[in-house]
């Protein structure tokens, strides 16, 4: 090898080495700049340039649920006008400080522009998230309110996006911003969830599904009784058991908000037996206290029709509490699929054979086939409350239909009970039409079981 070749090779190696070293140095500096968190001078929060990086870092490999919230102050410009720019700046600083104090590990808060903040929040449930946000807003508005001598009350508007899996931060933020815009447009709420109808309902249902299982174990389900009255004597002759859910966060919930969901996931079967068990306990208690026993009806979903051991389970529960089935009436609705009719009739026959009372609920609300009445071993036909909802506006034709149903049921030895009776006029019409029983707000609303016992004592005193 010549000496010149040797020198050339050495020089190339040195140049290459310098390039690599310079490239590594630049990379290192960039990384260093990235990790050094720039700060928003006004609030001391991480600067908006850092926001995206911080949010994606926080979301990496996370197991929990996260929501992205975009919020601003309603009429902040007016606030600035009224109290001056300095006061406005001070207010923003206070808000940032209060919110920051309430952040949990991994959560993020950044001021994006003037009065516009963005947060990444971890949550357990949508309800918890909503409650927490409201508290956060209230806390800040109250604090500022107090400091201004009660002169100005700040209100916030926010858009919330529930993050689903591994999503791009830009997408997440855009959706939260869209929800905030929606909140601005409708002017109806301070917290607006992105695609509220779909996203929130889905989560809400999931939470309810989880909660309902706990509700049964923790005995959060309550049983209310609504009295049934004999039309002629106007005396209480029975009661219907209706379920309520005293939810720890949502408060008292009515069947329409959870029964359909439980019918869809099959959990209604557990609920119905829970209600029957409470009814059995109460009947036993009445008997032990020497009270006059009333027949209590319990609603059973059509889901039970798919269970071969349904009637067996009914019998076992009554045996367990030593209750005579003659004091329990099983209410089934007519809203069943055409193919289920024969099965329904079979189950009804078994229920009757076991000694229970049997009623058909909400008669007239679906596609009742009068022909079915021939086959069903019914004791009671409950006329749906829709019949009387618009009674004042009802025509002679509708009243004729009610009269005919009553007279036909009587021919078949079936007792007729009218549900949802609210006025004197409706009651008088039913009396004239020879209806046997009435249940409705006109006499009494459903009430807790203890209150019902007191109510019975009062009206019979
Ligand atoms: P339903 O069995 O037809 O019960 C009658 C409903 O009408 C009750 O509503 C009662 O509070 C209401 N009501 C009674 N009188 C009046 C009145 O004068 N005016 C009006 N507007 N309403 C009146 P609730 O308790 O909300 O129950 C709704 C439905 O939920 C029930 O209708 C029943 O289908 C279902 N449900 C209730 N408890 C249970 C249960 O334990 N199991 C099952 N499977 N379903 C249940
Ligand atoms: Mg009913
Ligand atoms: Mg009904």
Short mmCIF file of C-alpha atoms and ligand atoms in Angstrom, two decimals:
data_model
loop_
_atom_site.label_atom_id
_atom_site.label_comp_id
_atom_site.label_asym_id
_atom_site.label_seq_id
_atom_site.Cartn_x
_atom_site.Cartn_y
_atom_site.Cartn_z
CA UNK A 1 0.00 0.00 0.00
CA UNK A 2 1.26 3.48 -0.90
CA UNK A 3 1.67 6.13 1.81
CA UNK A 4 -0.80 8.49 0.06
CA UNK A 5 -3.50 5.77 0.09
CA UNK A 6 -2.87 5.24 3.75
CA UNK A 7 -3.28 8.97 4.54
CA UNK A 8 -6.46 9.22 2.40
CA UNK A 9 -8.03 6.25 4.19
CA UNK A 10 -7.19 7.77 7.56
CA UNK A 11 -8.69 11.13 6.60
CA UNK A 12 -11.93 9.48 5.36
CA UNK A 13 -12.22 7.61 8.65
CA UNK A 14 -11.73 10.83 10.65
CA UNK A 15 -14.36 12.70 8.56
CA UNK A 16 -16.82 9.84 8.97
CA UNK A 17 -16.18 9.72 12.69
CA UNK A 18 -16.82 13.51 12.95
CA UNK A 19 -20.11 13.18 11.04
CA UNK A 20 -21.36 10.42 13.30
CA UNK A 21 -20.29 12.31 16.43
CA UNK A 22 -22.00 15.51 15.23
CA UNK A 23 -25.19 13.58 14.38
CA UNK A 24 -25.24 11.94 17.79
CA UNK A 25 -24.65 15.29 19.49
CA UNK A 26 -27.55 16.96 17.63
CA UNK A 27 -29.83 14.04 18.51
CA UNK A 28 -28.81 14.20 22.15
CA UNK A 29 -29.45 17.98 22.31
CA UNK A 30 -32.85 17.57 20.69
CA UNK A 31 -33.79 14.91 23.19
CA UNK A 32 -32.55 17.09 26.03
CA UNK A 33 -34.66 20.00 24.77
CA UNK A 34 -37.67 17.71 24.50
CA UNK A 35 -37.38 16.42 28.05
CA UNK A 36 -36.89 19.85 29.54
CA UNK A 37 -40.49 20.92 30.12
CA UNK A 38 -41.25 24.38 28.87
CA UNK A 39 -43.65 26.27 31.07
CA UNK A 40 -46.57 28.63 30.52
CA UNK A 41 -45.28 31.82 32.17
CA UNK A 42 -48.70 32.98 33.32
CA UNK A 43 -49.89 29.82 35.08
CA UNK A 44 -46.78 27.75 35.65
CA UNK A 45 -48.46 24.83 33.88
CA UNK A 46 -46.62 22.90 31.16
CA UNK A 47 -46.58 24.97 27.96
CA UNK A 48 -49.02 24.09 25.23
CA UNK A 49 -46.15 22.92 22.97
CA UNK A 50 -45.54 20.11 25.47
CA UNK A 51 -49.15 19.13 25.77
CA UNK A 52 -49.43 16.56 23.01
CA UNK A 53 -46.26 14.79 24.09
CA UNK A 54 -47.27 14.75 27.75
CA UNK A 55 -50.74 13.40 26.97
CA UNK A 56 -49.44 10.60 24.76
CA UNK A 57 -46.78 9.73 27.34
CA UNK A 58 -49.45 9.55 30.05
CA UNK A 59 -51.66 7.34 27.91
CA UNK A 60 -48.91 4.88 27.02
CA UNK A 61 -49.60 1.39 28.40
CA UNK A 62 -52.42 2.65 30.58
CA UNK A 63 -55.02 0.20 31.87
CA UNK A 64 -57.48 2.67 33.37
CA UNK A 65 -60.13 4.84 31.68
CA UNK A 66 -59.26 8.36 30.59
CA UNK A 67 -61.22 11.36 29.42
CA UNK A 68 -59.99 14.44 27.62
CA UNK A 69 -61.66 17.66 28.64
CA UNK A 70 -61.55 20.93 26.77
CA UNK A 71 -62.99 23.86 28.71
CA UNK A 72 -63.23 27.60 28.79
CA UNK A 73 -64.83 30.34 30.81
CA UNK A 74 -68.19 31.61 29.68
CA UNK A 75 -68.03 35.33 28.82
CA UNK A 76 -64.45 35.70 29.96
CA UNK A 77 -64.08 38.70 27.68
CA UNK A 78 -66.84 40.48 29.59
CA UNK A 79 -65.07 39.59 32.83
CA UNK A 80 -61.87 41.19 31.50
CA UNK A 81 -63.81 44.23 30.38
CA UNK A 82 -65.50 44.59 33.73
CA UNK A 83 -62.57 43.94 36.05
CA UNK A 84 -59.57 44.75 33.94
CA UNK A 85 -56.90 42.69 32.26
CA UNK A 86 -54.82 42.27 35.40
CA UNK A 87 -57.70 40.86 37.34
CA UNK A 88 -58.40 38.50 34.44
CA UNK A 89 -54.80 37.29 34.45
CA UNK A 90 -54.91 36.77 38.18
CA UNK A 91 -58.14 34.78 37.83
CA UNK A 92 -56.60 32.47 35.24
CA UNK A 93 -53.66 31.90 37.54
CA UNK A 94 -55.97 30.99 40.43
CA UNK A 95 -58.02 28.61 38.29
CA UNK A 96 -54.87 26.84 37.09
CA UNK A 97 -53.58 26.54 40.62
CA UNK A 98 -56.84 25.12 42.05
CA UNK A 99 -57.26 22.62 39.23
CA UNK A 100 -53.61 21.58 39.37
CA UNK A 101 -53.91 20.87 43.09
CA UNK A 102 -56.76 18.46 42.33
CA UNK A 103 -54.94 16.51 39.64
CA UNK A 104 -53.95 12.90 40.22
CA UNK A 105 -50.73 11.27 39.12
CA UNK A 106 -50.58 10.90 35.30
CA UNK A 107 -53.29 13.51 34.78
CA UNK A 108 -52.46 16.55 32.69
CA UNK A 109 -53.53 20.18 32.59
CA UNK A 110 -52.49 22.82 30.07
CA UNK A 111 -53.64 26.28 29.10
CA UNK A 112 -54.05 26.22 25.35
CA UNK A 113 -54.89 29.88 24.83
CA UNK A 114 -56.29 32.79 26.84
CA UNK A 115 -59.06 31.15 28.96
CA UNK A 116 -59.00 27.80 27.18
CA UNK A 117 -57.72 24.83 29.19
CA UNK A 118 -57.32 21.17 28.34
CA UNK A 119 -57.14 18.29 30.81
CA UNK A 120 -56.50 14.60 30.70
CA UNK A 121 -58.40 12.96 33.54
CA UNK A 122 -58.53 9.41 34.77
CA UNK A 123 -61.94 8.14 35.86
CA UNK A 124 -63.68 5.18 37.45
CA UNK A 125 -67.12 5.78 36.04
CA UNK A 126 -68.77 8.41 33.87
CA UNK A 127 -70.86 9.51 36.83
CA UNK A 128 -67.76 9.94 38.98
CA UNK A 129 -66.11 11.94 36.20
CA UNK A 130 -69.10 14.21 35.80
CA UNK A 131 -69.41 14.77 39.55
CA UNK A 132 -65.68 15.51 39.80
CA UNK A 133 -65.78 18.03 36.96
CA UNK A 134 -68.78 19.79 38.43
CA UNK A 135 -67.01 20.01 41.77
CA UNK A 136 -63.88 21.32 40.10
CA UNK A 137 -65.82 24.04 38.29
CA UNK A 138 -67.85 24.91 41.35
CA UNK A 139 -64.74 25.10 43.50
CA UNK A 140 -63.08 27.55 41.15
CA UNK A 141 -66.11 29.68 40.55
CA UNK A 142 -66.83 29.85 44.27
CA UNK A 143 -63.26 30.71 45.17
CA UNK A 144 -63.08 33.46 42.60
CA UNK A 145 -66.55 34.56 43.63
CA UNK A 146 -65.43 34.88 47.24
CA UNK A 147 -62.27 36.78 46.34
CA UNK A 148 -64.21 39.31 44.28
CA UNK A 149 -66.46 40.03 47.22
CA UNK A 150 -69.28 38.09 45.61
CA UNK A 151 -69.43 40.35 42.59
CA UNK A 152 -68.86 37.94 39.76
CA UNK A 153 -69.70 34.31 39.45
CA UNK A 154 -67.63 32.43 36.89
CA UNK A 155 -69.19 29.69 34.78
CA UNK A 156 -67.37 27.08 32.74
CA UNK A 157 -68.22 25.23 29.58
CA UNK A 158 -66.57 21.96 28.69
CA UNK A 159 -66.47 19.26 26.06
CA UNK A 160 -65.52 15.79 27.22
CA UNK A 161 -64.23 12.97 25.09
CA UNK A 162 -63.96 9.47 26.55
CA UNK A 163 -60.76 7.97 25.16
CA UNK A 164 -61.19 4.54 23.62
CA UNK A 165 -58.02 2.45 23.43
CA UNK A 166 -54.94 3.67 21.65
CA UNK A 167 -56.06 6.88 19.97
CA UNK A 168 -54.17 9.72 18.38
CA UNK A 169 -53.96 12.80 20.62
CA UNK A 170 -55.05 15.11 17.79
CA UNK A 171 -58.19 13.04 17.24
CA UNK A 172 -58.91 12.99 20.96
CA UNK A 173 -58.54 16.71 21.26
CA UNK A 174 -60.64 17.49 18.19
CA UNK A 175 -63.51 15.42 19.57
CA UNK A 176 -63.40 17.14 22.93
CA UNK A 177 -63.36 20.52 21.15
CA UNK A 178 -66.36 19.49 19.08
CA UNK A 179 -68.25 18.60 22.22
CA UNK A 180 -67.34 21.98 23.73
CA UNK A 181 -68.67 23.70 20.64
CA UNK A 182 -71.86 21.71 20.97
CA UNK A 183 -72.16 22.90 24.56
CA UNK A 184 -71.72 26.45 23.36
CA UNK A 185 -74.38 26.05 20.70
CA UNK A 186 -77.07 24.55 22.88
CA UNK A 187 -76.28 26.77 25.89
CA UNK A 188 -77.91 24.15 28.01
CA UNK A 189 -75.11 22.52 29.92
CA UNK A 190 -71.65 23.13 31.29
CA UNK A 191 -70.53 19.58 30.54
CA UNK A 192 -71.13 18.07 27.14
CA UNK A 193 -69.94 14.62 26.20
CA UNK A 194 -68.79 13.96 22.65
CA UNK A 195 -71.54 12.18 20.75
CA UNK A 196 -73.44 12.13 23.97
CA UNK A 197 -76.25 9.99 22.73
CA UNK A 198 -74.09 7.10 21.65
CA UNK A 199 -70.87 7.14 23.62
CA UNK A 200 -72.40 8.10 26.90
CA UNK A 201 -75.38 5.78 26.68
CA UNK A 202 -73.07 2.88 25.94
CA UNK A 203 -70.89 3.59 28.93
CA UNK A 204 -73.88 4.30 31.09
CA UNK A 205 -75.37 0.94 30.23
CA UNK A 206 -72.11 -0.84 30.90
CA UNK A 207 -71.89 0.78 34.30
CA UNK A 208 -75.48 -0.09 35.08
CA UNK A 209 -74.85 -3.68 34.10
CA UNK A 210 -72.00 -3.85 36.57
CA UNK A 211 -73.87 -1.94 39.24
CA UNK A 212 -77.05 -4.01 39.10
CA UNK A 213 -75.22 -7.15 40.16
CA UNK A 214 -73.86 -5.32 43.16
CA UNK A 215 -77.31 -3.82 43.80
CA UNK A 216 -78.79 -7.24 44.40
CA UNK A 217 -75.98 -8.28 46.75
CA UNK A 218 -76.06 -4.98 48.63
CA UNK A 219 -79.83 -5.03 48.70
CA UNK A 220 -80.16 -1.64 47.03
CA UNK A 221 -83.33 -2.77 45.26
CA UNK A 222 -86.48 -1.70 47.04
CA UNK A 223 -89.98 -3.05 46.67
CA UNK A 224 -92.88 -0.61 46.62
CA UNK A 225 -96.54 -1.56 46.98
CA UNK A 226 -99.40 0.12 45.13
CA UNK A 227 -102.86 -0.69 46.48
CA UNK A 228 -105.65 -2.12 44.34
CA UNK A 229 -109.21 -1.08 45.14
CA UNK A 230 -112.53 -2.79 44.75
CA UNK A 231 -114.67 -0.48 42.61
CA UNK A 232 -117.94 -0.97 44.52
CA UNK A 233 -116.73 -0.97 48.12
CA UNK A 234 -113.72 1.29 47.46
CA UNK A 235 -111.72 -0.93 49.86
CA UNK A 236 -108.15 -2.17 49.35
CA UNK A 237 -108.25 -5.74 48.13
CA UNK A 238 -104.67 -6.27 47.08
CA UNK A 239 -101.41 -4.67 46.02
CA UNK A 240 -98.89 -4.74 43.20
CA UNK A 241 -95.18 -5.02 44.01
CA UNK A 242 -93.05 -2.64 41.94
CA UNK A 243 -89.27 -2.53 42.01
CA UNK A 244 -87.17 0.59 42.63
CA UNK A 245 -83.41 0.96 42.70
CA UNK A 246 -81.87 3.22 45.27
CA UNK A 247 -78.60 3.76 43.42
CA UNK A 248 -75.77 5.12 45.60
CA UNK A 249 -74.79 7.80 43.02
CA UNK A 250 -77.81 8.24 40.78
CA UNK A 251 -80.47 8.28 43.46
CA UNK A 252 -83.87 6.61 43.16
CA UNK A 253 -84.29 4.90 39.80
CA UNK A 254 -87.58 3.74 38.28
CA UNK A 255 -88.00 0.45 36.41
CA UNK A 256 -88.15 2.05 32.97
CA UNK A 257 -84.49 3.11 33.32
CA UNK A 258 -83.11 -0.33 34.15
CA UNK A 259 -85.70 -3.07 33.51
CA UNK A 260 -85.31 -2.99 29.68
CA UNK A 261 -81.53 -3.26 30.02
CA UNK A 262 -81.87 -6.14 32.47
CA UNK A 263 -84.30 -7.84 30.11
CA UNK A 264 -81.70 -7.60 27.37
CA UNK A 265 -78.94 -9.16 29.48
CA UNK A 266 -81.18 -11.65 31.27
CA UNK A 267 -80.55 -10.23 34.74
CA UNK A 268 -84.25 -9.46 35.10
CA UNK A 269 -84.81 -13.05 36.22
CA UNK A 270 -82.70 -12.47 39.34
CA UNK A 271 -84.52 -9.19 40.00
CA UNK A 272 -87.98 -10.71 39.71
CA UNK A 273 -87.14 -13.44 42.20
CA UNK A 274 -85.58 -10.86 44.50
CA UNK A 275 -88.89 -8.96 44.46
CA UNK A 276 -90.88 -12.15 45.08
CA UNK A 277 -88.64 -12.99 48.02
CA UNK A 278 -89.25 -9.56 49.57
CA UNK A 279 -92.98 -10.04 49.05
CA UNK A 280 -92.87 -13.47 50.73
CA UNK A 281 -91.03 -12.00 53.72
CA UNK A 282 -93.64 -9.27 54.05
CA UNK A 283 -96.58 -11.68 53.75
CA UNK A 284 -95.01 -13.82 56.47
CA UNK A 285 -94.52 -10.77 58.67
CA UNK A 286 -98.17 -9.73 58.22
CA UNK A 287 -99.27 -13.24 59.13
CA UNK A 288 -97.07 -13.31 62.24
CA UNK A 289 -98.39 -9.90 63.31
CA UNK A 290 -101.96 -11.09 62.93
CA UNK A 291 -102.72 -8.69 60.05
CA UNK A 292 -105.32 -9.46 57.43
CA UNK A 293 -103.49 -10.94 54.44
CA UNK A 294 -103.79 -9.27 51.06
CA UNK A 295 -103.02 -10.79 47.72
CA UNK A 296 -99.85 -9.25 46.26
CA UNK A 297 -99.05 -9.37 42.57
CA UNK A 298 -95.48 -9.58 41.27
CA UNK A 299 -94.33 -8.75 37.74
CA UNK A 300 -92.45 -11.47 35.90
CA UNK A 301 -90.66 -10.81 32.65
CA UNK A 302 -91.31 -12.97 29.62
CA UNK A 303 -87.63 -13.99 29.87
CA UNK A 304 -88.70 -16.59 32.46
CA UNK A 305 -90.66 -18.41 29.81
CA UNK A 306 -87.37 -19.70 28.44
CA UNK A 307 -86.49 -21.34 31.75
CA UNK A 308 -87.91 -24.80 32.22
CA UNK A 309 -87.56 -24.65 35.99
CA UNK A 310 -89.41 -21.31 36.33
CA UNK A 311 -92.53 -22.65 38.07
CA UNK A 312 -90.44 -25.01 40.18
CA UNK A 313 -88.41 -22.04 41.43
CA UNK A 314 -91.61 -20.14 42.23
CA UNK A 315 -92.89 -23.04 44.30
CA UNK A 316 -89.57 -23.54 46.11
CA UNK A 317 -89.38 -19.92 47.18
CA UNK A 318 -92.88 -19.99 48.62
CA UNK A 319 -92.13 -23.23 50.44
CA UNK A 320 -88.95 -21.66 51.86
CA UNK A 321 -90.99 -18.84 53.44
CA UNK A 322 -93.99 -21.01 54.16
CA UNK A 323 -96.32 -18.72 52.20
CA UNK A 324 -99.59 -19.86 50.64
CA UNK A 325 -99.36 -19.27 46.82
CA UNK A 326 -102.99 -18.17 46.89
CA UNK A 327 -101.67 -14.85 48.26
CA UNK A 328 -99.30 -14.33 45.36
CA UNK A 329 -100.43 -13.33 41.89
CA UNK A 330 -98.05 -13.65 38.97
CA UNK A 331 -98.31 -10.82 36.44
CA UNK A 332 -97.23 -11.58 32.90
CA UNK A 333 -97.50 -9.17 29.98
CA UNK A 334 -99.20 -9.84 26.72
CA UNK A 335 -96.22 -8.47 24.78
CA UNK A 336 -94.70 -11.72 23.71
CA UNK A 337 -93.65 -12.91 20.29
CA UNK A 338 -96.16 -14.87 18.28
CA UNK A 339 -94.08 -18.06 18.44
CA UNK A 340 -94.07 -17.92 22.24
CA UNK A 341 -97.82 -18.03 22.68
CA UNK A 342 -98.18 -21.75 23.16
CA UNK A 343 -95.28 -21.83 25.57
CA UNK A 344 -96.88 -18.95 27.50
CA UNK A 345 -100.17 -20.79 27.77
CA UNK A 346 -98.38 -23.92 29.03
CA UNK A 347 -96.45 -22.00 31.68
CA UNK A 348 -99.66 -20.24 32.74
CA UNK A 349 -101.35 -23.59 33.27
CA UNK A 350 -98.45 -24.75 35.46
CA UNK A 351 -98.60 -21.52 37.49
CA UNK A 352 -102.32 -22.01 38.08
CA UNK A 353 -101.86 -25.66 38.95
CA UNK A 354 -99.31 -24.64 41.60
CA UNK A 355 -102.01 -22.53 43.28
CA UNK A 356 -100.85 -19.02 42.34
CA UNK A 357 -103.11 -16.26 41.06
CA UNK A 358 -102.47 -15.21 37.48
CA UNK A 359 -102.98 -11.92 35.71
CA UNK A 360 -102.28 -10.51 32.31
CA UNK A 361 -100.66 -7.11 32.57
CA UNK A 362 -101.00 -4.19 30.14
CA UNK A 363 -103.86 -5.76 28.20
CA UNK A 364 -104.52 -3.68 25.11
CA UNK A 365 -101.03 -2.24 24.78
CA UNK A 366 -99.85 -4.79 22.24
CA UNK A 367 -101.51 -6.91 19.63
CA UNK A 368 -103.78 -8.82 21.96
CA UNK A 369 -105.63 -11.60 20.38
CA UNK A 370 -109.02 -11.92 21.99
CA UNK A 371 -108.90 -15.54 20.94
CA UNK A 372 -106.04 -16.10 23.39
CA UNK A 373 -108.30 -15.26 26.30
CA UNK A 374 -110.15 -18.49 25.62
CA UNK A 375 -107.01 -20.54 26.20
CA UNK A 376 -105.38 -18.66 29.06
CA UNK A 377 -106.32 -19.68 32.60
CA UNK A 378 -106.43 -16.06 33.80
CA UNK A 379 -107.81 -14.71 37.07
CA UNK A 380 -107.30 -11.04 36.28
CA UNK A 381 -107.07 -8.92 33.16
CA UNK A 382 -105.27 -5.62 33.73
CA UNK A 383 -106.42 -2.98 31.30
CA UNK A 384 -103.40 -0.96 30.23
CA UNK A 385 -103.14 2.56 31.59
CA UNK A 386 -102.87 3.91 28.04
CA UNK A 387 -106.62 3.33 27.79
CA UNK A 388 -107.20 6.02 30.38
CA UNK A 389 -104.29 8.33 29.68
CA UNK A 390 -106.33 10.45 27.29
CA UNK A 391 -109.69 9.58 28.76
CA UNK A 392 -110.95 13.17 28.81
CA UNK A 393 -110.41 13.37 25.04
CA UNK A 394 -111.52 9.82 24.31
CA UNK A 395 -114.37 9.24 21.90
CA UNK A 396 -117.52 7.21 22.36
CA UNK A 397 -115.93 4.46 20.27
CA UNK A 398 -113.01 4.02 22.73
CA UNK A 399 -115.37 3.89 25.67
CA UNK A 400 -117.46 1.28 23.86
CA UNK A 401 -114.31 -0.86 23.37
CA UNK A 402 -113.49 -0.68 27.10
CA UNK A 403 -117.09 -1.66 27.99
CA UNK A 404 -116.95 -4.60 25.62
CA UNK A 405 -113.62 -5.89 26.93
CA UNK A 406 -114.99 -5.70 30.48
CA UNK A 407 -118.18 -7.53 29.60
CA UNK A 408 -116.36 -10.19 27.58
CA UNK A 409 -113.85 -10.83 30.40
CA UNK A 410 -116.73 -11.17 32.85
CA UNK A 411 -118.40 -13.73 30.61
CA UNK A 412 -115.17 -15.70 30.87
CA UNK A 413 -115.09 -15.32 34.67
CA UNK A 414 -112.04 -13.09 34.53
CA UNK A 415 -111.78 -10.16 36.95
CA UNK A 416 -111.02 -6.82 35.27
CA UNK A 417 -108.66 -4.32 36.85
CA UNK A 418 -108.12 -0.87 35.34
CA UNK A 419 -104.59 0.54 35.76
CA UNK A 420 -103.53 4.18 35.72
CA UNK A 421 -106.80 5.65 36.96
CA UNK A 422 -106.17 9.24 37.91
CA UNK A 423 -109.47 11.10 37.99
CA UNK A 424 -112.93 10.92 39.53
CA UNK A 425 -114.43 10.98 36.04
CA UNK A 426 -112.44 7.88 35.00
CA UNK A 427 -113.43 6.10 38.19
CA UNK A 428 -117.13 6.86 37.65
CA UNK A 429 -116.99 5.63 34.06
CA UNK A 430 -115.36 2.36 35.19
CA UNK A 431 -117.94 1.91 37.92
CA UNK A 432 -120.77 2.34 35.42
CA UNK A 433 -119.01 -0.09 33.07
CA UNK A 434 -118.91 -2.74 35.83
CA UNK A 435 -115.12 -2.87 36.06
CA UNK A 436 -114.14 -4.82 39.21
CA UNK A 437 -110.95 -3.23 40.44
CA UNK A 438 -108.98 -0.01 40.11
CA UNK A 439 -105.31 0.80 40.60
CA UNK A 440 -104.02 4.32 40.11
CA UNK A 441 -102.85 7.65 41.45
CA UNK A 442 -106.50 8.61 42.04
CA UNK A 443 -106.33 6.45 45.16
CA UNK A 444 -102.63 6.05 45.89
CA UNK A 445 -99.18 6.00 44.33
CA UNK A 446 -96.76 3.10 44.90
CA UNK A 447 -95.15 3.41 48.35
CA UNK A 448 -92.45 1.66 50.39
CA UNK A 449 -93.68 -1.54 52.08
CA UNK A 450 -93.51 -0.13 55.61
CA UNK A 451 -95.49 2.92 54.57
CA UNK A 452 -98.03 0.66 52.90
CA UNK A 453 -98.62 -1.22 56.17
CA UNK A 454 -99.18 2.10 57.98
CA UNK A 455 -101.44 3.27 55.14
CA UNK A 456 -103.57 0.13 55.48
CA UNK A 457 -103.93 0.68 59.22
CA UNK A 458 -104.90 4.32 58.68
CA UNK A 459 -107.59 3.71 56.07
CA UNK A 460 -109.13 0.82 57.97
CA UNK A 461 -109.16 2.73 61.29
P1 LIG B 1 -96.85 -2.20 35.32
O1 LIG B 1 -96.62 -3.55 35.87
O2 LIG B 1 -97.94 -2.00 34.36
O3 LIG B 1 -97.04 -1.27 36.60
C1 LIG B 1 -97.84 -0.14 36.64
C2 LIG B 1 -97.05 1.09 36.42
O4 LIG B 1 -97.93 2.20 36.32
C3 LIG B 1 -96.14 1.42 37.62
O5 LIG B 1 -95.01 2.10 37.10
C4 LIG B 1 -97.00 2.39 38.41
O6 LIG B 1 -96.24 3.25 39.23
C5 LIG B 1 -97.65 3.15 37.29
N1 LIG B 1 -98.92 3.77 37.69
C6 LIG B 1 -99.80 3.31 38.60
N2 LIG B 1 -100.86 4.13 38.69
C7 LIG B 1 -100.65 5.12 37.82
C8 LIG B 1 -101.39 6.30 37.44
O7 LIG B 1 -102.47 6.59 37.93
N3 LIG B 1 -100.85 7.09 36.47
C9 LIG B 1 -99.66 6.81 35.90
N4 LIG B 1 -99.19 7.63 34.97
N5 LIG B 1 -98.92 5.72 36.22
C10 LIG B 1 -99.42 4.88 37.17
P2 LIG B 1 -93.56 1.71 37.52
O8 LIG B 1 -93.49 1.32 38.95
O9 LIG B 1 -92.67 2.79 37.02
O10 LIG B 1 -93.31 0.39 36.69
C11 LIG B 1 -93.29 0.43 35.31
C12 LIG B 1 -93.23 -0.93 34.73
O11 LIG B 1 -91.99 -1.57 35.05
C13 LIG B 1 -94.29 -1.88 35.29
O12 LIG B 1 -95.50 -1.65 34.64
C14 LIG B 1 -93.69 -3.23 34.97
O13 LIG B 1 -93.94 -3.57 33.64
C15 LIG B 1 -92.21 -2.96 35.14
N6 LIG B 1 -91.80 -3.44 36.47
C16 LIG B 1 -91.91 -2.85 37.68
N7 LIG B 1 -91.42 -3.65 38.67
C17 LIG B 1 -91.01 -4.80 38.04
C18 LIG B 1 -90.42 -6.02 38.51
O14 LIG B 1 -90.20 -6.25 39.70
N8 LIG B 1 -90.15 -6.95 37.55
C19 LIG B 1 -90.41 -6.75 36.22
N9 LIG B 1 -90.11 -7.72 35.36
N10 LIG B 1 -90.94 -5.62 35.76
C20 LIG B 1 -91.25 -4.67 36.66
MG1 LIG B 2 -97.70 -4.97 36.49
MG1 LIG B 3 -99.45 -2.64 33.66
#
